[in-house]
PDB file of C-alpha atoms in Angstrom:
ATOM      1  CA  UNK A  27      15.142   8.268 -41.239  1.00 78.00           C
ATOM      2  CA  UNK A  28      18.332   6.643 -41.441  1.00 83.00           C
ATOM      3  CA  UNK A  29      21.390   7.995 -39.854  1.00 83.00           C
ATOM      4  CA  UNK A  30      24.946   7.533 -41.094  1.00 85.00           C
ATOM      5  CA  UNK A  31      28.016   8.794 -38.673  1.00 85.00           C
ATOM      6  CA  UNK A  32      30.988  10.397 -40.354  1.00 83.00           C
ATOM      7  CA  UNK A  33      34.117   9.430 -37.821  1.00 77.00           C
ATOM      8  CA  UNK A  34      35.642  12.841 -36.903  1.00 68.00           C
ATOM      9  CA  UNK A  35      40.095  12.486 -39.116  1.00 57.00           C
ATOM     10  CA  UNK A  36      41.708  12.121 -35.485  1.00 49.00           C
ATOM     11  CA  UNK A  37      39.710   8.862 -34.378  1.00 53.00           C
ATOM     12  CA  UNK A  38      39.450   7.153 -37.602  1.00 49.00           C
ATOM     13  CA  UNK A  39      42.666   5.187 -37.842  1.00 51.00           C
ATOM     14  CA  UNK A  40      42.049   4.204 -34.087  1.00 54.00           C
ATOM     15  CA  UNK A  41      38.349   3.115 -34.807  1.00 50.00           C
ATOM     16  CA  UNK A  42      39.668   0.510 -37.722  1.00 49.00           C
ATOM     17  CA  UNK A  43      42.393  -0.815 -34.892  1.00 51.00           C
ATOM     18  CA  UNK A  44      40.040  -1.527 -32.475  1.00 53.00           C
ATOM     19  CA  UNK A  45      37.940  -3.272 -34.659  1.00 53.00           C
ATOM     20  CA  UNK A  46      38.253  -7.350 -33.771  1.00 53.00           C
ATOM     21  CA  UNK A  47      40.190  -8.981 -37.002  1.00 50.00           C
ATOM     22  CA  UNK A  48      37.165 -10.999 -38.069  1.00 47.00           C
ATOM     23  CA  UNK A  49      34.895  -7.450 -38.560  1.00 48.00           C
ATOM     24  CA  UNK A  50      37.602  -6.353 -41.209  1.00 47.00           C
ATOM     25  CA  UNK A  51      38.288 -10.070 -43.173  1.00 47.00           C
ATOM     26  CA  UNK A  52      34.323 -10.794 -42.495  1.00 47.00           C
ATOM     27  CA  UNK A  53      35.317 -14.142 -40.656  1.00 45.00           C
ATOM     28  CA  UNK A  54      32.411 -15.286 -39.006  1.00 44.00           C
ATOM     29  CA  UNK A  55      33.074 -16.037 -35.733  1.00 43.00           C
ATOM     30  CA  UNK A  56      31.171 -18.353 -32.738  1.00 42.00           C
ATOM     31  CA  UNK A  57      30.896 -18.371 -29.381  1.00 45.00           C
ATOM     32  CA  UNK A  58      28.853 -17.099 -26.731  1.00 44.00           C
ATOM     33  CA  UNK A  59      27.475 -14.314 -29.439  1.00 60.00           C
ATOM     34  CA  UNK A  60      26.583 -15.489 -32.214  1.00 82.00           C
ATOM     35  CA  UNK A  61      27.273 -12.521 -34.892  1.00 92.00           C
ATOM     36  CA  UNK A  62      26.348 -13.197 -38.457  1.00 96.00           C
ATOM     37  CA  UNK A  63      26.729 -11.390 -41.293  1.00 97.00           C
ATOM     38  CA  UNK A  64      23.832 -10.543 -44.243  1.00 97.00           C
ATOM     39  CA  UNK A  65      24.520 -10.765 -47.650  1.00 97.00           C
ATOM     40  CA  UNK A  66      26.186  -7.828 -49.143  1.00 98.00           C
ATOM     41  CA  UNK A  67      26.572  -6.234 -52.735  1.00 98.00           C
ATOM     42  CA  UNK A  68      29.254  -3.543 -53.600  1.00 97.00           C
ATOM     43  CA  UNK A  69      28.468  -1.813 -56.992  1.00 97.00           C
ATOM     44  CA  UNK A  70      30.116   0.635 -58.751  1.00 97.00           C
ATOM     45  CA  UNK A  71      28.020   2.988 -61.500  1.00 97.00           C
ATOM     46  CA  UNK A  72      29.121   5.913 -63.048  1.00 95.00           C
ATOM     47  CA  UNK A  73      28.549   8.440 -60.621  1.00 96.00           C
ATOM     48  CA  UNK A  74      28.413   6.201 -57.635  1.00 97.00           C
ATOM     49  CA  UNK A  75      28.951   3.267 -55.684  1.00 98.00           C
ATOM     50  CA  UNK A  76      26.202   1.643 -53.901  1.00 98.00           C
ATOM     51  CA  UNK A  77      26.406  -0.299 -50.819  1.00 98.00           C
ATOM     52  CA  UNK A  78      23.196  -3.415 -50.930  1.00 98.00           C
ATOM     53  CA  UNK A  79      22.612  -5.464 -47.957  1.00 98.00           C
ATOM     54  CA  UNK A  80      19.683  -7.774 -47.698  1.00 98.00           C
ATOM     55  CA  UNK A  81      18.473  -7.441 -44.382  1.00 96.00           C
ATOM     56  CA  UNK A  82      14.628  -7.910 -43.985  1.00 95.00           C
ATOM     57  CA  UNK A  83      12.384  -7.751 -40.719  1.00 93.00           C
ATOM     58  CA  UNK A  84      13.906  -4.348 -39.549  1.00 94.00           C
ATOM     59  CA  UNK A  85      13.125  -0.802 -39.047  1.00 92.00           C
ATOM     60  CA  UNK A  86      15.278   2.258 -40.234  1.00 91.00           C
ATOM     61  CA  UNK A  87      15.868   3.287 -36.851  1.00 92.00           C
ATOM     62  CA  UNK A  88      17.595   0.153 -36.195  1.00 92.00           C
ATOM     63  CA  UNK A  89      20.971   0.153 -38.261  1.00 95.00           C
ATOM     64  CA  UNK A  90      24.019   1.751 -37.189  1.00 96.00           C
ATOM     65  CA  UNK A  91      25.566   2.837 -39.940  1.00 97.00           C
ATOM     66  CA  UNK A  92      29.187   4.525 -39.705  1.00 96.00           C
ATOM     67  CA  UNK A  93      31.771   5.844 -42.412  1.00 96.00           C
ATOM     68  CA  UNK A  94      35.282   5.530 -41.879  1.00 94.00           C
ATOM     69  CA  UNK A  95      37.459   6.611 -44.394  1.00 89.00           C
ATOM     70  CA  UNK A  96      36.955   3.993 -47.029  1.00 91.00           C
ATOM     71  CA  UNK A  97      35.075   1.499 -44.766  1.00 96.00           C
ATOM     72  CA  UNK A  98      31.626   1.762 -44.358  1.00 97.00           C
ATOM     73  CA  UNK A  99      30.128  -0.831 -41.538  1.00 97.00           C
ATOM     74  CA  UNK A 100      26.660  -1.506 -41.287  1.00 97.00           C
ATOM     75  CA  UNK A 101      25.475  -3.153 -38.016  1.00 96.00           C
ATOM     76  CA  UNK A 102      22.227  -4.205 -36.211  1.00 96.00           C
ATOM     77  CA  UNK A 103      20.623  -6.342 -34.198  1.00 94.00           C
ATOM     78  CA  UNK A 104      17.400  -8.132 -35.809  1.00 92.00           C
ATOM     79  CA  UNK A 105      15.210  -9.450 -33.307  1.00 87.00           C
ATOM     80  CA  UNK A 106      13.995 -13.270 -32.776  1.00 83.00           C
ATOM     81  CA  UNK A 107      10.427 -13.878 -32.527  1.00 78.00           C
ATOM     82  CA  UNK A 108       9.723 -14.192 -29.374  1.00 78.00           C
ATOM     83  CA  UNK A 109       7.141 -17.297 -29.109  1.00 80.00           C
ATOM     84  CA  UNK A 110       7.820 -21.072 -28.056  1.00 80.00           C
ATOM     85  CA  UNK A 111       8.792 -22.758 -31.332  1.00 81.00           C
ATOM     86  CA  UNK A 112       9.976 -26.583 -32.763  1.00 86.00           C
ATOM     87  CA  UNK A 113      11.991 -25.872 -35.960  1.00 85.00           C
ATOM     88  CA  UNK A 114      12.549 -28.309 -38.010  1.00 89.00           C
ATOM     89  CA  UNK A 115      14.564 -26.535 -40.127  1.00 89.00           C
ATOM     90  CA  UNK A 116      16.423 -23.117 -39.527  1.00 85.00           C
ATOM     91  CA  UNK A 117      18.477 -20.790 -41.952  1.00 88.00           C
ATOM     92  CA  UNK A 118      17.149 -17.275 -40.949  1.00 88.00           C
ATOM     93  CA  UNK A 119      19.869 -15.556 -38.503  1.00 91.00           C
ATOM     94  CA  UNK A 120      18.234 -13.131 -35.629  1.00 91.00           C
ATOM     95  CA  UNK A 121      20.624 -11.454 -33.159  1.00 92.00           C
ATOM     96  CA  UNK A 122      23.397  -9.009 -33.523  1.00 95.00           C
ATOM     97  CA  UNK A 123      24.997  -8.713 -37.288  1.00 97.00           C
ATOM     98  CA  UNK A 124      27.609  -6.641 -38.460  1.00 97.00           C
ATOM     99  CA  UNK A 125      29.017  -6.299 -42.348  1.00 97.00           C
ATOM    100  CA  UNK A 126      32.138  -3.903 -43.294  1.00 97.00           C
ATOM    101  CA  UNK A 127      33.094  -3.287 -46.572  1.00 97.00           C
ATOM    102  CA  UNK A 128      35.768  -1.279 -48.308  1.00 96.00           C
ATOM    103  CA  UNK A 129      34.813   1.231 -50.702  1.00 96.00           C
ATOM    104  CA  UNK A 130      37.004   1.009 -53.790  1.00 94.00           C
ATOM    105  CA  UNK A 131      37.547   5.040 -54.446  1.00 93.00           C
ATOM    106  CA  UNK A 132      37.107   8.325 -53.455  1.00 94.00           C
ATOM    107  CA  UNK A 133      33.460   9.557 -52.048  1.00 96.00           C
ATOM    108  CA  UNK A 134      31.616  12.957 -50.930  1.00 95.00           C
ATOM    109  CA  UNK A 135      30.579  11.564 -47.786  1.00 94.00           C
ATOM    110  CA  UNK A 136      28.691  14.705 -46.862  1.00 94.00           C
ATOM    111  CA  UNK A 137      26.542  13.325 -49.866  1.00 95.00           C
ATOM    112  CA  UNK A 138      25.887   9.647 -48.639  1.00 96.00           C
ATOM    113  CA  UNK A 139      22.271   8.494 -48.366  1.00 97.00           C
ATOM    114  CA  UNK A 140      20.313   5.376 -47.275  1.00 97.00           C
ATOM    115  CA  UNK A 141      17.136   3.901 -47.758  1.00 97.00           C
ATOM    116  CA  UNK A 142      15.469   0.724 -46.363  1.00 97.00           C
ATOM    117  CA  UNK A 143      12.926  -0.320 -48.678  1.00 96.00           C
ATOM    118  CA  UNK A 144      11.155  -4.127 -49.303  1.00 96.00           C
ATOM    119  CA  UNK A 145      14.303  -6.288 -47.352  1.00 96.00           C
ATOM    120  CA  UNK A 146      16.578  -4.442 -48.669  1.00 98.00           C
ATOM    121  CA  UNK A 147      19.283  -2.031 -46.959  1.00 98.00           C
ATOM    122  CA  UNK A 148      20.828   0.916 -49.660  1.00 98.00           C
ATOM    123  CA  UNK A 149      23.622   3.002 -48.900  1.00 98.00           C
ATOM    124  CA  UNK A 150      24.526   6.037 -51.816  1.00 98.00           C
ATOM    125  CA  UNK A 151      28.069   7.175 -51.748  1.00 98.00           C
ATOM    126  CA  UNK A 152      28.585   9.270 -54.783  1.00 97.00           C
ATOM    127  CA  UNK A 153      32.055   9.433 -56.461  1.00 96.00           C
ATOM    128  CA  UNK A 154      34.563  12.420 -55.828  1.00 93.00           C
ATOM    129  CA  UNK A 155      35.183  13.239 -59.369  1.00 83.00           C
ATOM    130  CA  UNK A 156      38.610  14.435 -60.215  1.00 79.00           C
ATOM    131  CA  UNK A 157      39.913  17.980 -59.893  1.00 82.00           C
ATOM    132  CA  UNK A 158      41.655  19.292 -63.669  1.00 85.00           C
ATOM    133  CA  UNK A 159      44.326  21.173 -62.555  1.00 89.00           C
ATOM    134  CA  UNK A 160      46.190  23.484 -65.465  1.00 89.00           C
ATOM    135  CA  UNK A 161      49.929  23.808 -65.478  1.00 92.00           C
ATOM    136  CA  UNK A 162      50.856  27.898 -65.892  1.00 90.00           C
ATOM    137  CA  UNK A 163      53.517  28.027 -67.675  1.00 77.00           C
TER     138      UNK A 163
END
């Protein structure tokens, strides 16, 4: 089971501050960590949008996944494989990854779901749909 953590109103804005600049601008940065980033598809439907990250080799119980406001970050760590190896050529990342994307409207997020299934990481976050309200008059 995946789990997804709704930030409480009063920490939210603070959460997005403290985030380092390249997590919200999806720089990737180098240094002593090496943090990637996995590819990442934002679609919009009709009654949702849906959230796509390719992401294979993992288990559900190892993504973080957190919703804040309209930011939804997705992060991990995806584990090397652990025996002596030559490569000759490399282009799979393994350590700690993080993605954040903004979510272009309005979502239930007591109605957001995930599922991990073949490689692939999908996040649900239905659409809030509008509220008629009648003029009395």
């Amino acid at each position: 089971m995946i789990t997804i953590t709704l930030r409480p109103a009063s920490i939210r804005n603070q959460h997005i501050m403290d985030q380092p600049d390249y997590m919200l601008i999806n720089w990737r940065v180098s240094g002593s960590t090496h943090i990637w980033r996995p590819p990442t598809d934002v679609l919009e439907l009709e009654e949702n949008y849906l959230v796509r990250v390719e992401i294979a080799g993992m288990n559900e119980k190892d993504f973080d996944i957190i919703l804040d406001q309209n930011y939804l970050t997705i992060k991990g760590v995806r584990p090397e494989i652990s025996t002596r190896r030559a490569y000759h050529q490399m282009e799979i990342n393994f350590g700690e990854f993080i993605t954040t994307v903004e979510i272009p409207g309005p979502i239930d997020p007591q109605a957001v779901s995930a599922e991990y299934k073949a490689g692939f990481l999908t996040i649900t976050l239905p659409k809030v749909t509008p509220k008629q309200i009648p003029i009395n008059g």
